[in-house]
Short mmCIF file of C-alpha atoms in Angstrom, two decimals:
data_model
loop_
_atom_site.label_atom_id
_atom_site.label_comp_id
_atom_site.label_asym_id
_atom_site.label_seq_id
_atom_site.Cartn_x
_atom_site.Cartn_y
_atom_site.Cartn_z
CA UNK A 1 21.37 9.46 16.61
CA UNK A 2 17.77 8.43 15.72
CA UNK A 3 15.97 9.90 12.72
CA UNK A 4 14.18 13.13 13.57
CA UNK A 5 10.43 13.35 13.00
CA UNK A 6 10.71 17.07 12.21
CA UNK A 7 12.79 16.97 9.01
CA UNK A 8 13.86 18.39 6.73
CA UNK A 9 16.50 20.33 8.68
CA UNK A 10 18.53 23.15 7.14
CA UNK A 11 22.20 23.79 7.80
CA UNK A 12 24.36 26.75 6.88
CA UNK A 13 27.53 26.13 4.88
CA UNK A 14 30.23 28.59 3.84
CA UNK A 15 29.45 29.81 0.29
CA UNK A 16 32.03 29.16 -2.42
CA UNK A 17 30.92 32.32 -4.22
CA UNK A 18 29.33 35.42 -2.80
CA UNK A 19 26.27 34.90 -5.00
CA UNK A 20 25.65 31.34 -3.79
CA UNK A 21 23.09 30.54 -1.12
CA UNK A 22 24.56 29.15 2.08
CA UNK A 23 21.42 27.31 3.26
CA UNK A 24 21.25 23.61 2.39
CA UNK A 25 19.18 20.60 3.40
CA UNK A 26 21.27 17.46 4.05
CA UNK A 27 20.00 13.87 3.99
CA UNK A 28 21.95 10.93 5.31
CA UNK A 29 22.07 7.84 3.10
CA UNK A 30 24.10 5.26 4.95
CA UNK A 31 27.49 6.88 5.53
CA UNK A 32 26.98 9.41 2.73
CA UNK A 33 25.41 12.88 2.95
CA UNK A 34 23.26 13.99 0.03
CA UNK A 35 21.81 17.47 -0.50
CA UNK A 36 18.09 17.85 -1.18
CA UNK A 37 16.82 19.60 -4.28
CA UNK A 38 13.95 22.09 -4.10
CA UNK A 39 11.53 19.32 -5.04
CA UNK A 40 13.01 17.05 -2.36
CA UNK A 41 12.55 19.76 0.26
CA UNK A 42 8.91 20.31 -0.73
CA UNK A 43 8.28 16.56 -0.57
CA UNK A 44 9.95 16.30 2.84
CA UNK A 45 7.81 19.09 4.29
CA UNK A 46 4.67 17.47 2.92
CA UNK A 47 5.70 14.15 4.47
CA UNK A 48 6.26 15.83 7.85
CA UNK A 49 2.65 16.98 8.03
CA UNK A 50 1.11 13.79 6.66
CA UNK A 51 3.05 11.67 9.16
CA UNK A 52 1.35 13.50 12.01
CA UNK A 53 -2.04 12.45 10.65
CA UNK A 54 -0.71 8.97 9.89
CA UNK A 55 0.36 8.54 13.51
CA UNK A 56 -3.15 9.26 14.74
CA UNK A 57 -4.55 6.75 12.27
CA UNK A 58 -1.90 4.23 13.29
CA UNK A 59 -3.07 4.52 16.90
CA UNK A 60 -6.65 3.78 15.86
CA UNK A 61 -5.55 0.84 13.69
CA UNK A 62 -3.58 -0.75 16.55
CA UNK A 63 -6.50 -0.23 18.92
CA UNK A 64 -9.01 -1.73 16.49
CA UNK A 65 -6.84 -4.78 15.77
CA UNK A 66 -6.52 -5.52 19.49
CA UNK A 67 -10.28 -5.24 20.02
CA UNK A 68 -10.87 -7.63 17.12
CA UNK A 69 -8.74 -10.26 18.88
CA UNK A 70 -10.81 -10.29 22.07
CA UNK A 71 -13.07 -13.21 22.94
CA UNK A 72 -16.71 -12.34 23.61
CA UNK A 73 -17.08 -10.56 26.96
CA UNK A 74 -19.67 -8.71 29.04
CA UNK A 75 -17.14 -7.35 31.58
CA UNK A 76 -15.56 -3.87 31.92
CA UNK A 77 -12.24 -3.30 30.14
CA UNK A 78 -9.34 -0.89 30.38
CA UNK A 79 -7.58 -0.40 27.05
CA UNK A 80 -4.22 1.34 26.64
CA UNK A 81 -2.79 1.94 23.16
CA UNK A 82 0.38 3.76 22.16
CA UNK A 83 2.35 4.39 19.00
CA UNK A 84 5.71 6.12 18.48
CA UNK A 85 6.26 9.42 16.72
CA UNK A 86 9.13 7.81 14.81
CA UNK A 87 8.56 4.07 14.20
CA UNK A 88 11.14 1.63 15.48
CA UNK A 89 11.79 -1.87 14.21
CA UNK A 90 12.29 -5.17 15.96
CA UNK A 91 12.78 -8.32 13.89
CA UNK A 92 10.45 -11.19 14.64
CA UNK A 93 12.25 -14.52 14.31
CA UNK A 94 12.87 -17.53 16.53
CA UNK A 95 15.73 -15.91 18.43
CA UNK A 96 14.05 -12.54 18.93
CA UNK A 97 10.76 -14.26 19.88
CA UNK A 98 11.98 -16.68 22.52
CA UNK A 99 13.46 -14.15 24.95
CA UNK A 100 10.44 -11.79 24.96
CA UNK A 101 8.19 -14.83 25.33
CA UNK A 102 10.03 -15.90 28.47
CA UNK A 103 10.05 -12.36 29.87
CA UNK A 104 6.32 -11.91 29.26
CA UNK A 105 5.37 -15.29 30.73
CA UNK A 106 7.49 -14.66 33.82
CA UNK A 107 5.49 -11.50 34.44
CA UNK A 108 2.69 -13.84 35.62
CA UNK A 109 -0.09 -11.91 33.85
CA UNK A 110 0.01 -13.86 30.59
CA UNK A 111 -0.05 -17.61 29.99
CA UNK A 112 0.54 -17.66 26.24
CA UNK A 113 2.59 -15.71 23.70
CA UNK A 114 2.28 -16.28 19.96
CA UNK A 115 3.40 -14.62 16.75
CA UNK A 116 0.86 -12.59 14.81
CA UNK A 117 1.17 -10.43 11.72
CA UNK A 118 4.05 -8.02 12.47
CA UNK A 119 3.46 -8.39 16.20
CA UNK A 120 3.57 -10.59 19.29
CA UNK A 121 0.26 -11.47 20.95
CA UNK A 122 0.17 -12.29 24.67
CA UNK A 123 -2.99 -13.56 26.39
CA UNK A 124 -4.18 -15.05 29.65
CA UNK A 125 -6.69 -17.87 29.98
CA UNK A 126 -9.98 -16.80 28.42
CA UNK A 127 -12.11 -18.02 31.32
CA UNK A 128 -10.54 -15.68 33.86
CA UNK A 129 -12.63 -12.66 34.87
CA UNK A 130 -9.67 -10.31 34.48
CA UNK A 131 -8.73 -11.52 31.00
CA UNK A 132 -5.56 -9.96 29.55
CA UNK A 133 -4.89 -9.39 25.84
CA UNK A 134 -1.74 -7.59 24.68
CA UNK A 135 -0.36 -6.97 21.19
CA UNK A 136 3.24 -5.75 20.75
CA UNK A 137 4.00 -4.52 17.23
CA UNK A 138 7.41 -4.55 15.59
CA UNK A 139 7.32 -0.77 14.99
CA UNK A 140 7.04 -0.15 18.76
CA UNK A 141 3.28 0.32 18.83
CA UNK A 142 1.30 -1.67 21.34
CA UNK A 143 -2.14 -2.25 22.82
CA UNK A 144 -3.11 -3.90 26.08
CA UNK A 145 -6.70 -4.71 27.02
CA UNK A 146 -7.15 -5.61 30.66
CA UNK A 147 -10.19 -6.95 32.43
CA UNK A 148 -10.88 -4.61 35.35
CA UNK A 149 -11.26 -6.26 38.79
CA UNK A 150 -14.82 -5.40 39.78
CA UNK A 151 -17.30 -6.05 42.54
CA UNK A 152 -20.96 -6.69 41.88
CA UNK A 153 -22.90 -4.17 43.95
CA UNK A 154 -26.62 -3.67 44.55
CA UNK A 155 -27.85 -0.09 44.85
CA UNK A 156 -31.47 1.08 44.86
CA UNK A 157 -32.60 -2.27 43.52
CA UNK A 158 -30.14 -2.23 40.61
CA UNK A 159 -27.16 -4.54 40.25
CA UNK A 160 -24.01 -3.19 38.62
CA UNK A 161 -20.25 -3.72 38.32
CA UNK A 162 -18.13 -1.42 40.45
CA UNK A 163 -14.37 -0.65 40.46
CA UNK A 164 -12.34 1.57 42.76
CA UNK A 165 -10.46 4.27 40.88
CA UNK A 166 -7.22 3.37 42.70
CA UNK A 167 -7.33 -0.11 41.18
CA UNK A 168 -7.76 1.40 37.72
CA UNK A 169 -4.89 3.85 38.28
CA UNK A 170 -2.50 1.07 39.37
CA UNK A 171 -3.48 -1.02 36.36
CA UNK A 172 -3.06 1.92 33.98
CA UNK A 173 0.40 2.70 35.33
CA UNK A 174 1.59 -0.88 34.85
CA UNK A 175 0.21 -0.99 31.31
CA UNK A 176 1.86 2.28 30.29
CA UNK A 177 5.24 1.18 31.62
CA UNK A 178 5.05 -2.26 29.99
CA UNK A 179 4.09 -0.96 26.54
CA UNK A 180 6.68 1.83 26.63
CA UNK A 181 9.41 -0.63 27.63
CA UNK A 182 8.55 -2.74 24.58
CA UNK A 183 8.77 0.30 22.31
CA UNK A 184 12.10 1.48 23.68
CA UNK A 185 13.92 -1.73 24.58
CA UNK A 186 12.75 -4.05 21.80
CA UNK A 187 11.89 -1.73 18.91
CA UNK A 188 14.54 0.92 19.59
CA UNK A 189 12.05 3.79 19.77
CA UNK A 190 13.13 7.17 21.09
CA UNK A 191 11.29 10.45 21.42
CA UNK A 192 7.57 10.75 22.07
CA UNK A 193 4.70 8.29 22.14
CA UNK A 194 1.06 9.05 21.38
CA UNK A 195 -0.97 7.38 24.14
CA UNK A 196 -4.67 6.63 24.45
CA UNK A 197 -6.47 5.13 27.44
CA UNK A 198 -10.09 4.01 27.28
CA UNK A 199 -12.58 2.63 29.79
CA UNK A 200 -15.66 0.76 28.66
CA UNK A 201 -18.53 -1.08 30.28
CA UNK A 202 -17.87 -4.02 27.94
CA UNK A 203 -15.95 -4.34 24.62
CA UNK A 204 -19.06 -3.69 22.53
CA UNK A 205 -19.40 -0.25 24.17
CA UNK A 206 -16.09 0.84 22.65
CA UNK A 207 -16.65 2.88 19.50
CA UNK A 208 -14.32 0.52 17.59
CA UNK A 209 -15.45 -2.59 19.42
CA UNK A 210 -17.33 -5.71 18.30
CA UNK A 211 -21.08 -6.17 18.33
CA UNK A 212 -22.92 -6.94 21.54
CA UNK A 213 -22.34 -10.56 22.59
CA UNK A 214 -25.08 -12.97 23.62
CA UNK A 215 -23.93 -13.01 27.23
CA UNK A 216 -25.75 -12.26 30.47
CA UNK A 217 -25.87 -10.47 32.77
CA UNK A 218 -24.92 -7.25 30.96
CA UNK A 219 -24.51 -4.96 33.96
CA UNK A 220 -23.81 -1.24 33.97
CA UNK A 221 -20.38 -0.13 35.22
CA UNK A 222 -19.45 2.49 37.80
CA UNK A 223 -16.06 3.75 38.91
CA UNK A 224 -15.46 5.78 42.05
CA UNK A 225 -13.17 6.25 45.05
CA UNK A 226 -13.64 4.56 48.43
CA UNK A 227 -10.81 6.22 50.37
CA UNK A 228 -10.24 5.17 53.99
CA UNK A 229 -13.95 4.63 54.50
CA UNK A 230 -16.76 3.67 52.21
CA UNK A 231 -18.23 6.74 50.52
CA UNK A 232 -21.53 7.05 48.67
CA UNK A 233 -21.15 5.61 45.20
CA UNK A 234 -21.35 7.75 42.10
CA UNK A 235 -24.66 7.74 40.30
CA UNK A 236 -22.91 8.02 36.93
CA UNK A 237 -22.82 4.87 34.80
CA UNK A 238 -19.66 4.40 32.77
CA UNK A 239 -20.30 3.11 29.27
CA UNK A 240 -17.28 4.56 27.50
CA UNK A 241 -14.68 7.30 27.99
CA UNK A 242 -11.17 7.92 26.69
CA UNK A 243 -8.25 10.31 26.97
CA UNK A 244 -5.17 10.95 24.83
CA UNK A 245 -1.74 12.35 25.68
CA UNK A 246 1.82 12.49 24.39
CA UNK A 247 4.83 11.55 26.52
CA UNK A 248 8.52 10.72 26.19
CA UNK A 249 9.04 7.00 25.88
CA UNK A 250 11.87 7.07 28.46
CA UNK A 251 9.64 8.75 31.05
CA UNK A 252 7.02 6.05 30.59
CA UNK A 253 9.38 3.08 30.45
CA UNK A 254 11.54 4.10 33.42
CA UNK A 255 8.65 4.64 35.81
CA UNK A 256 9.18 7.07 38.65
CA UNK A 257 7.68 10.53 38.99
CA UNK A 258 7.17 11.16 35.27
CA UNK A 259 5.14 7.98 34.82
CA UNK A 260 3.01 8.74 37.88
CA UNK A 261 2.29 12.24 36.60
CA UNK A 262 1.37 10.91 33.17
CA UNK A 263 -0.91 8.28 34.73
CA UNK A 264 -2.66 10.86 36.89
CA UNK A 265 -3.21 13.28 34.02
CA UNK A 266 -4.59 10.54 31.77
CA UNK A 267 -6.84 9.17 34.52
CA UNK A 268 -8.07 12.65 35.42
CA UNK A 269 -9.00 13.36 31.80
CA UNK A 270 -10.77 10.01 31.51
CA UNK A 271 -12.69 10.49 34.77
CA UNK A 272 -13.69 14.02 33.76
CA UNK A 273 -15.22 12.65 30.57
CA UNK A 274 -16.87 9.93 32.64
CA UNK A 275 -18.67 12.45 34.83
CA UNK A 276 -19.71 14.59 31.87
CA UNK A 277 -20.55 12.03 29.22
CA UNK A 278 -20.64 8.46 30.45
CA UNK A 279 -24.33 8.22 31.20
CA UNK A 280 -24.47 7.78 27.43
CA UNK A 281 -21.78 6.75 24.95
CA UNK A 282 -19.66 9.44 23.36
CA UNK A 283 -20.52 9.59 19.68
CA UNK A 284 -22.86 6.97 18.17
CA UNK A 285 -24.31 4.71 20.86
CA UNK A 286 -23.62 1.01 20.82
CA UNK A 287 -26.64 -1.01 21.85
#
């Protein structure tokens, strides 16, 4: 049974004497069970609450590290990041590297897999429009930055990049499933994952992204739905929006109804923020 993120847990034991308390806090140490002292219990409770904050910070750290590894780009990106509630662990050595490398390459999205600090880094060729950058951490965390397939559209004399929301949804679903499968099947993660999805006009528009590159053209980005016939395009420009959620790693990794529901809820939250706030960046603007 995996370690619980909600410890310490109390158990009742038959008292030896009537005056003795029957509530104790066990802790497994290998095959041995130890009993926590009052100080140990206080420390364990404090750790429970700090780990919640640590997990949020871990998500931001993984996201920032992935953004730092991107080559300069002026194209829209979809970024999915997730981290487990209880960290897993996958050793990174020659044997444990070779099989994932083959599996990732055979997926046809990535051309190269290399070893980074406590993680595997998979990338496609940098010159492709839909550049892919994925980092799979040994604790089960992961981040995938995908170039969004866009069309260049002219509207009212202005040129901009456009993507259909259905394309973004399909991409998001694949990314969630891939990252969750790494967490569960390679790192041995169970329980819940904290998930964040972000859309940005270009990497420098992300609040944790790099500075603006010296690349042209730097077009605005719009996302909308065509349906069975072409509909009027949204007038809202998408600079940056994000959404966060928590989900069971099995539901994400196995696909099916649970993954679809999670994808829809995340996309809906992201699109809602797009309509409300994407004419300008959320938080400090990136020029």
